[in-house]
Amino acid sequence: RPADNPLIVHVHGLEGLHRVARRVPPLADELATRWWPGPLSLVVEAAEDLPSVTRGGLTTVAVRMPAHPVALAVLKAADLPLAAPSANRSGRPSPTTAAHVVDDLGGRVDLVLDAGRCRVGVESTVVDARGDRPVVLRAGAITAEDLKLVAEQAPASANGASPGTRYRHYAPACRVEIAAPGEGP
């Protein structure tokens, strides 16, 4: 993983956001209250004691609360924020099943936990929530239209501004369509 590609910090509740942020802006609080747990990563100013390697050398941190019950159980049991990459090699598509992880990582990891297929098969939407208006840094499962339901101002788009989007991992080689749960294969 490139050193300038920040990790997403996973938390099990809103209090986790407060642990890793220097301060939580009202917009970040509103978006987290509406969309967590779920596929929304919020970019906020990082707490000063958050390791630089987690932030990719930036002053900000991306934080999300996953919706998967097993991920939430692990986070609750640890009672600590968990900075983690996707379960794939850099430059490879994001996995949606344990079989995808095994196929990609093979013997590079000691354990793969099979907790079922991902409910959403695309990366989380990354939103800069430091100001009064959400800025979409990376498009994902939660759309700008969805964000309008919470934000006082319509979201701005800065697609491609998320540090991780400069790498091949975020550039699928085929057309991508987002289907609502139950609409896919």
CSV table of C-alpha atoms in Angstrom, one decimal:
chain,number,residue,atom,x,y,z
A,1,ARG,CA,0.0,0.0,0.0
A,2,PRO,CA,1.5,3.4,-0.9
A,3,ALA,CA,2.5,5.4,2.2
A,4,ASP,CA,0.5,8.5,1.0
A,5,ASN,CA,-2.7,6.5,0.7
A,6,PRO,CA,-4.5,7.0,4.0
A,7,LEU,CA,-6.4,4.3,5.8
A,8,ILE,CA,-10.1,4.5,6.8
A,9,VAL,CA,-10.6,4.4,10.5
A,10,HIS,CA,-13.5,2.2,11.5
A,11,VAL,CA,-15.5,2.8,14.6
A,12,HIS,CA,-18.6,1.2,16.3
A,13,GLY,CA,-20.4,4.4,17.1
A,14,LEU,CA,-20.5,8.1,17.0
A,15,GLU,CA,-18.3,8.3,20.1
A,16,GLY,CA,-15.5,6.7,18.0
A,17,LEU,CA,-15.7,9.7,15.6
A,18,HIS,CA,-15.1,12.0,18.6
A,19,ARG,CA,-12.1,9.8,19.6
A,20,VAL,CA,-10.2,10.2,16.3
A,21,ALA,CA,-11.3,13.8,15.3
A,22,ARG,CA,-9.7,17.0,16.6
A,23,ARG,CA,-13.3,18.2,16.7
A,24,VAL,CA,-16.5,17.0,15.1
A,25,PRO,CA,-18.2,19.6,12.9
A,26,PRO,CA,-22.0,19.8,13.1
A,27,LEU,CA,-22.2,18.6,9.5
A,28,ALA,CA,-20.2,15.5,10.3
A,29,ASP,CA,-22.4,14.8,13.3
A,30,GLU,CA,-25.6,15.1,11.2
A,31,LEU,CA,-24.3,12.9,8.4
A,32,ALA,CA,-23.1,10.2,10.8
A,33,THR,CA,-26.4,10.3,12.7
A,34,ARG,CA,-28.3,9.8,9.4
A,35,TRP,CA,-26.1,7.3,7.5
A,36,TRP,CA,-24.2,5.3,10.1
A,37,PRO,CA,-23.8,2.4,10.3
A,38,GLY,CA,-23.4,2.3,6.5
A,39,PRO,CA,-21.1,3.0,3.5
A,40,LEU,CA,-20.2,6.6,4.3
A,41,SER,CA,-16.7,7.7,5.3
A,42,LEU,CA,-16.4,11.2,6.8
A,43,VAL,CA,-13.3,13.3,6.4
A,44,VAL,CA,-12.6,15.5,9.5
A,45,GLU,CA,-9.5,17.1,11.1
A,46,ALA,CA,-7.5,14.3,12.8
A,47,ALA,CA,-6.8,14.2,16.5
A,48,GLU,CA,-3.2,15.2,17.1
A,49,ASP,CA,-2.4,11.8,18.6
A,50,LEU,CA,-3.6,9.8,15.6
A,51,PRO,CA,-0.6,8.2,13.9
A,52,SER,CA,0.6,9.8,10.7
A,53,VAL,CA,0.7,6.4,8.9
A,54,THR,CA,-3.1,6.2,9.5
A,55,ARG,CA,-3.6,9.6,7.8
A,56,GLY,CA,-1.1,9.1,4.9
A,57,GLY,CA,0.7,12.1,6.2
A,58,LEU,CA,-2.4,14.4,6.0
A,59,THR,CA,-3.9,16.4,8.8
A,60,THR,CA,-7.3,14.8,8.2
A,61,VAL,CA,-8.7,11.3,8.8
A,62,ALA,CA,-11.5,9.4,7.1
A,63,VAL,CA,-13.9,7.7,9.6
A,64,ARG,CA,-16.7,5.2,9.0
A,65,MET,CA,-19.0,2.9,10.9
A,66,PRO,CA,-19.6,-0.3,9.0
A,67,ALA,CA,-23.0,-1.8,8.8
A,68,HIS,CA,-21.9,-5.4,8.9
A,69,PRO,CA,-22.9,-7.0,12.2
A,70,VAL,CA,-19.7,-9.0,12.5
A,71,ALA,CA,-17.5,-6.0,11.8
A,72,LEU,CA,-19.5,-4.0,14.4
A,73,ALA,CA,-19.1,-6.8,17.0
A,74,VAL,CA,-15.3,-6.9,16.5
A,75,LEU,CA,-15.2,-3.1,16.9
A,76,LYS,CA,-17.4,-3.1,20.0
A,77,ALA,CA,-15.3,-6.0,21.6
A,78,ALA,CA,-12.1,-4.1,20.9
A,79,ASP,CA,-13.6,-0.8,22.0
A,80,LEU,CA,-11.0,0.9,19.9
A,81,PRO,CA,-11.0,2.6,16.5
A,82,LEU,CA,-9.5,0.3,13.8
A,83,ALA,CA,-7.5,1.7,10.9
A,84,ALA,CA,-7.6,-0.8,8.1
A,85,PRO,CA,-7.2,-1.1,4.3
A,86,SER,CA,-9.5,-3.0,2.0
A,87,ALA,CA,-8.9,-6.8,2.1
A,88,ASN,CA,-7.1,-6.8,-1.2
A,89,ARG,CA,-3.7,-6.0,-2.7
A,90,SER,CA,-3.2,-2.5,-3.9
A,91,GLY,CA,-4.4,-2.1,-7.4
A,92,ARG,CA,-6.9,-5.0,-7.3
A,93,PRO,CA,-10.7,-4.7,-7.2
A,94,SER,CA,-12.3,-4.5,-3.7
A,95,PRO,CA,-13.6,-7.9,-2.6
A,96,THR,CA,-17.2,-8.6,-1.8
A,97,THR,CA,-16.9,-12.2,-0.6
A,98,ALA,CA,-14.4,-14.2,1.5
A,99,ALA,CA,-13.6,-16.2,-1.6
A,100,HIS,CA,-12.4,-13.0,-3.4
A,101,VAL,CA,-10.1,-12.2,-0.4
A,102,VAL,CA,-8.6,-15.7,-0.5
A,103,ASP,CA,-8.2,-15.6,-4.3
A,104,ASP,CA,-6.4,-12.2,-4.1
A,105,LEU,CA,-4.4,-12.5,-0.9
A,106,GLY,CA,-3.8,-16.3,-0.8
A,107,GLY,CA,-1.1,-17.1,1.8
A,108,ARG,CA,-0.4,-13.5,2.6
A,109,VAL,CA,-2.8,-13.5,5.5
A,110,ASP,CA,-3.2,-15.9,8.4
A,111,LEU,CA,-7.0,-15.8,8.6
A,112,VAL,CA,-10.0,-14.8,6.4
A,113,LEU,CA,-13.3,-14.5,8.3
A,114,ASP,CA,-16.3,-15.5,6.1
A,115,ALA,CA,-19.2,-13.5,7.4
A,116,GLY,CA,-21.1,-13.6,4.1
A,117,ARG,CA,-21.3,-11.4,1.0
A,118,CYS,CA,-21.0,-7.6,1.3
A,119,ARG,CA,-24.4,-5.9,1.2
A,120,VAL,CA,-23.0,-3.1,-0.9
A,121,GLY,CA,-20.5,-4.0,-3.6
A,122,VAL,CA,-18.8,-0.6,-4.1
A,123,GLU,CA,-16.5,1.5,-1.9
A,124,SER,CA,-18.0,3.8,0.7
A,125,THR,CA,-18.8,7.4,-0.3
A,126,VAL,CA,-16.1,9.6,1.0
A,127,VAL,CA,-17.3,13.1,2.1
A,128,ASP,CA,-15.3,16.0,3.4
A,129,ALA,CA,-17.4,17.1,6.3
A,130,ARG,CA,-15.2,19.8,7.7
A,131,GLY,CA,-17.2,22.8,6.4
A,132,ASP,CA,-20.9,23.7,6.2
A,133,ARG,CA,-21.4,22.0,2.9
A,134,PRO,CA,-20.6,18.3,2.2
A,135,VAL,CA,-18.0,17.8,-0.5
A,136,VAL,CA,-18.1,14.3,-2.2
A,137,LEU,CA,-14.4,13.2,-2.6
A,138,ARG,CA,-15.2,9.7,-3.8
A,139,ALA,CA,-18.6,8.6,-5.2
A,140,GLY,CA,-20.0,5.4,-3.7
A,141,ALA,CA,-23.2,3.8,-2.5
A,142,ILE,CA,-24.6,7.0,-0.9
A,143,THR,CA,-25.3,9.5,-3.6
A,144,ALA,CA,-25.2,13.3,-3.7
A,145,GLU,CA,-29.0,13.2,-3.9
A,146,ASP,CA,-29.0,11.2,-0.7
A,147,LEU,CA,-26.8,13.7,1.0
A,148,LYS,CA,-29.1,16.5,0.1
A,149,LEU,CA,-31.7,15.0,2.5
A,150,VAL,CA,-29.4,16.0,5.5
A,151,ALA,CA,-27.3,18.9,4.4
A,152,GLU,CA,-28.6,22.4,4.4
A,153,GLN,CA,-26.6,23.1,1.2
A,154,ALA,CA,-26.4,20.8,-1.8
A,155,PRO,CA,-23.2,18.7,-1.9
A,156,ALA,CA,-20.3,19.8,-4.0
A,157,SER,CA,-18.4,17.2,-6.0
A,158,ALA,CA,-14.7,16.9,-6.0
A,159,ASN,CA,-14.5,13.4,-7.4
A,160,GLY,CA,-10.9,12.3,-7.6
A,161,ALA,CA,-9.9,14.5,-4.7
A,162,SER,CA,-9.8,11.6,-2.3
A,163,PRO,CA,-6.2,10.6,-1.8
A,164,GLY,CA,-6.8,7.0,-2.6
A,165,THR,CA,-8.5,7.6,-6.0
A,166,ARG,CA,-5.2,8.3,-7.7
A,167,TYR,CA,-4.3,4.6,-7.6
A,168,ARG,CA,-5.5,1.9,-10.0
A,169,HIS,CA,-7.6,0.3,-7.3
A,170,TYR,CA,-10.2,3.0,-7.7
A,171,ALA,CA,-10.4,2.7,-11.5
A,172,PRO,CA,-12.5,-0.2,-12.6
A,173,ALA,CA,-11.9,-1.6,-16.1
A,174,CYS,CA,-15.6,-2.0,-16.8
A,175,ARG,CA,-18.8,-0.1,-16.5
A,176,VAL,CA,-20.1,0.0,-12.9
A,177,GLU,CA,-23.8,0.1,-12.0
A,178,ILE,CA,-25.2,0.5,-8.5
A,179,ALA,CA,-28.2,-1.6,-7.7
A,180,ALA,CA,-30.4,-1.3,-4.7
A,181,PRO,CA,-30.3,-4.3,-2.2
A,182,GLY,CA,-32.1,-7.2,-3.7
A,183,GLU,CA,-31.8,-6.0,-7.3
A,184,GLY,CA,-28.4,-7.6,-8.0
A,185,PRO,CA,-27.5,-11.2,-8.9
